[in-house]
Coordinates of C-alpha atoms in Angstrom, one line a residue:
Chain A
K1043 CA 0.0 0.0 0.0
A1044 CA 1.5 3.3 -1.0
G1045 CA 2.0 5.9 1.8
V1046 CA 1.0 9.5 2.0
T1047 CA 2.4 11.4 -1.0
Q1048 CA 3.1 15.1 -0.9
T1049 CA 4.1 17.1 -3.9
P1050 CA 6.2 18.9 -4.6
R1051 CA 8.9 18.0 -2.0
Y1052 CA 10.7 21.4 -2.3
L1053 CA 9.4 24.8 -3.4
I1054 CA 10.9 28.2 -3.6
K1055 CA 8.6 31.2 -3.9
T1056 CA 8.8 34.9 -3.8
R1057 CA 7.0 37.1 -1.2
G1058 CA 3.6 38.1 -2.4
Q1059 CA 3.1 35.0 -4.6
Q1060 CA 0.7 32.2 -3.9
V1061 CA 1.4 28.5 -3.6
T1062 CA -0.6 25.3 -3.8
L1063 CA 0.6 22.1 -2.1
S1064 CA -0.9 18.7 -2.8
C1065 CA -1.4 15.6 -0.6
S1066 CA -2.5 12.2 -1.7
P1067 CA -3.6 10.1 1.2
I1068 CA -3.4 6.4 1.6
S1069 CA -6.0 4.6 -0.5
G1070 CA -9.2 4.4 1.4
H1071 CA -8.4 7.1 3.9
R1072 CA -11.0 9.8 4.1
S1073 CA -9.5 12.1 6.7
V1074 CA -6.6 14.5 5.8
S1075 CA -5.1 17.0 8.1
W1076 CA -2.3 19.6 7.4
Y1077 CA 0.4 20.9 9.7
Q1078 CA 3.1 23.6 9.5
Q1079 CA 6.4 22.9 11.1
T1080 CA 9.0 25.6 11.8
P1081 CA 12.0 25.6 14.2
G1082 CA 10.4 28.4 16.3
Q1083 CA 6.8 27.2 16.6
G1084 CA 7.2 23.5 16.2
L1085 CA 4.3 21.4 14.6
Q1086 CA 1.1 23.4 14.3
F1087 CA -2.2 22.2 13.2
L1088 CA -3.6 24.0 10.2
F1089 CA -6.9 22.2 9.2
E1090 CA -8.5 18.9 8.8
Y1091 CA -10.9 17.5 6.2
F1092 CA -13.1 14.5 6.2
S1093 CA -15.2 13.4 3.2
E1094 CA -14.6 16.8 1.5
T1095 CA -15.7 18.8 4.6
Q1096 CA -13.4 21.0 6.7
R1097 CA -14.1 19.8 10.2
N1098 CA -11.4 21.7 12.1
K1099 CA -9.3 24.7 11.6
G1100 CA -6.2 25.8 13.5
N1101 CA -5.2 29.4 14.4
F1102 CA -3.9 30.6 11.1
P1103 CA -4.8 33.6 9.0
G1104 CA -7.3 33.4 6.1
R1105 CA -4.4 33.3 3.7
F1106 CA -4.2 29.6 4.5
S1107 CA -6.9 27.6 2.9
G1108 CA -7.5 24.1 1.8
R1109 CA -9.9 21.7 0.1
Q1110 CA -10.5 18.0 -0.3
F1111 CA -11.7 16.3 -3.4
S1112 CA -14.1 13.4 -3.8
N1113 CA -11.1 11.0 -4.2
S1114 CA -9.8 12.3 -0.8
R1115 CA -6.8 14.0 -2.3
S1116 CA -6.3 17.4 -0.6
E1117 CA -4.7 20.7 -1.5
M1118 CA -3.7 23.6 0.6
N1119 CA -3.2 27.1 -0.7
V1120 CA -1.3 30.0 0.8
S1121 CA -1.8 33.3 -0.8
T1122 CA 0.2 36.5 -0.5
L1123 CA 3.2 34.6 0.8
E1124 CA 5.3 36.1 3.6
L1125 CA 8.8 35.2 4.7
G1126 CA 7.4 33.7 7.9
D1127 CA 5.5 31.1 5.8
S1128 CA 8.8 29.3 5.1
A1129 CA 8.3 26.0 6.7
L1130 CA 7.9 22.2 6.3
Y1131 CA 4.2 21.5 5.5
L1132 CA 3.0 18.1 6.4
C1133 CA -0.2 16.3 5.7
A1134 CA -1.5 13.2 7.5
S1135 CA -4.2 10.8 6.6
S1136 CA -6.3 8.3 8.6
D1137 CA -9.0 5.8 7.7
G1138 CA -11.6 6.9 10.2
P1139 CA -12.8 10.1 11.8
G1140 CA -9.8 10.0 14.1
G1141 CA -9.2 9.5 17.8
N1142 CA -9.0 5.8 17.8
T1143 CA -7.1 5.5 14.6
E1144 CA -3.5 6.1 13.8
A1145 CA -2.4 8.9 11.4
F1146 CA 0.1 8.5 8.7
F1147 CA 2.2 11.4 7.7
G1148 CA 3.8 12.3 4.4
Q1149 CA 7.4 13.4 4.0
G1150 CA 6.3 17.0 3.7
T1151 CA 6.8 19.9 1.3
R1152 CA 9.6 22.2 2.2
L1153 CA 8.5 25.8 1.3
T1154 CA 11.1 28.6 1.2
V1155 CA 9.8 32.1 0.7
V1156 CA 12.4 34.6 -0.5
Chain B
D976 CA -7.6 19.1 23.4
A977 CA -5.4 18.7 26.3
K978 CA -2.1 20.5 26.6
T979 CA 0.8 18.1 27.0
T980 CA 4.1 18.6 28.8
Q981 CA 7.2 16.5 28.1
P982 CA 10.8 16.8 29.1
N983 CA 12.9 18.6 26.5
S984 CA 15.5 15.8 26.2
M985 CA 16.4 12.4 27.5
E986 CA 19.3 10.1 27.0
S987 CA 19.5 6.3 27.0
N988 CA 22.1 3.6 26.4
E989 CA 21.6 1.3 23.6
E990 CA 19.7 -1.9 24.4
E991 CA 18.4 -0.5 27.7
P992 CA 14.7 0.3 28.4
V993 CA 13.6 3.9 28.0
H994 CA 10.6 5.5 29.8
L995 CA 9.4 8.7 28.2
P996 CA 6.9 10.6 30.4
C997 CA 4.0 12.9 29.4
N998 CA 1.7 15.0 31.4
H999 CA -1.8 15.7 30.1
S1000 CA -3.6 16.8 33.2
T1001 CA -6.4 18.6 31.4
I1002 CA -7.3 15.5 29.3
S1003 CA -11.1 14.9 28.9
G1004 CA -12.7 11.5 29.4
T1005 CA -13.0 10.7 25.8
D1006 CA -9.6 11.9 24.5
Y1007 CA -7.2 9.3 23.2
I1008 CA -3.5 9.5 24.0
H1009 CA -1.3 9.2 21.0
W1010 CA 2.5 9.0 20.6
Y1011 CA 4.4 9.9 17.5
R1012 CA 8.1 10.2 16.7
Q1013 CA 10.0 12.2 14.2
L1014 CA 13.4 11.5 12.7
P1015 CA 15.3 14.3 11.1
S1016 CA 14.0 15.3 7.7
Q1017 CA 11.0 13.0 7.9
G1018 CA 7.3 13.3 8.8
P1019 CA 6.1 12.1 12.2
E1020 CA 5.6 8.3 12.5
Y1021 CA 2.9 6.7 14.6
V1022 CA 4.1 4.8 17.6
I1023 CA 1.1 3.9 19.7
H1024 CA -2.2 5.1 21.1
G1025 CA -4.6 4.2 23.9
L1026 CA -7.6 5.4 25.9
T1027 CA -7.5 3.9 29.4
S1028 CA -5.8 0.6 29.4
N1029 CA -2.1 0.0 28.9
V1030 CA -1.3 -0.9 25.3
N1031 CA 1.5 -2.9 23.7
N1032 CA 2.6 -3.2 20.1
R1033 CA 5.7 -4.2 18.2
M1034 CA 7.3 -0.8 18.7
A1035 CA 6.5 0.1 22.2
S1036 CA 4.3 -0.1 25.3
L1037 CA 2.0 2.7 26.6
A1038 CA 1.4 2.9 30.3
I1039 CA -1.6 5.2 31.2
A1040 CA -2.1 6.4 34.7
E1041 CA -5.3 5.4 36.4
D1042 CA -6.5 9.1 36.5
R1043 CA -5.3 9.5 32.8
K1044 CA -3.5 12.7 33.7
S1045 CA -0.2 11.2 32.6
S1046 CA 1.2 8.5 30.4
T1047 CA 4.6 6.8 29.8
L1048 CA 5.9 5.5 26.5
I1049 CA 8.2 2.5 27.1
L1050 CA 10.8 1.4 24.5
H1051 CA 11.9 -1.9 25.9
R1052 CA 15.3 -2.0 24.2
A1053 CA 16.5 1.2 22.7
T1054 CA 18.4 1.1 19.5
L1055 CA 20.3 3.8 17.7
R1056 CA 17.4 4.0 15.2
D1057 CA 15.1 5.0 18.1
A1058 CA 16.9 8.4 18.4
A1059 CA 14.2 10.9 17.5
V1060 CA 11.9 13.5 18.8
Y1061 CA 8.9 11.9 20.6
Y1062 CA 5.6 13.7 20.7
C1063 CA 2.7 12.9 23.1
T1064 CA -0.7 14.3 22.1
T1065 CA -4.4 13.8 22.7
T1066 CA -7.4 13.8 20.4
Y1067 CA -11.1 13.0 20.7
N1068 CA -12.6 12.1 17.4
F1069 CA -10.6 13.8 14.8
N1070 CA -7.4 13.5 12.8
K1071 CA -6.2 16.6 14.6
F1072 CA -3.3 16.8 16.9
Y1073 CA -1.8 19.6 18.9
F1074 CA 1.9 18.8 19.3
G1075 CA 4.0 20.2 22.1
S1076 CA 7.7 20.6 21.8
G1077 CA 8.3 16.8 22.3
T1078 CA 11.2 15.0 23.9
K1079 CA 14.4 14.6 22.0
L1080 CA 15.7 11.1 22.7
N1081 CA 19.4 10.5 22.4
V1082 CA 20.6 6.9 22.3
K1083 CA 24.2 6.2 23.2
P1084 CA 26.0 3.2 21.7

């Protein structure tokens, strides 16, 4: 069974641009969540989708958005990039609503904003 | 979601047991306790989870206090490959985790 796949692995963008990151969950998994990891703030929850519906959202500005498609693949978008958005963005999938199921993380997308 | 508190770092000798503590004193009755670990340049990896009873799997054991305000991850024989940052977190019914700063485990040969 293939693991969680995130594309691209590395990305360099300029301040003010926007970026879209993609996450393909493990086949059959309907829940996808996104995290931002930086040296200063650690791992921070962004949002979670289940069956195309956003169920939870972390404390991030509206520039951060996401969506989930009918095949459970998910994308997150960051508009008007700032230098502070440079981070490792991770997604995780699970086969149930969560809680009593394990989450599987991808390798992440390393975003650098210059 | 309960806030978790872990020691910043711990050290162990190879092939010895390691006990990694976590405090989650504000946990609610329906929150599950999860442990993940992260190696450098990789995404977090699931280790174990439980609700009330102690749990064992091929990687580790999870000991949960009777009042559920704390838990301990037990690696029975640490290897060099177990050197990682270990995160303890709780969640109720969602694929949503609030990670603290974790415990960096150093394993000495």
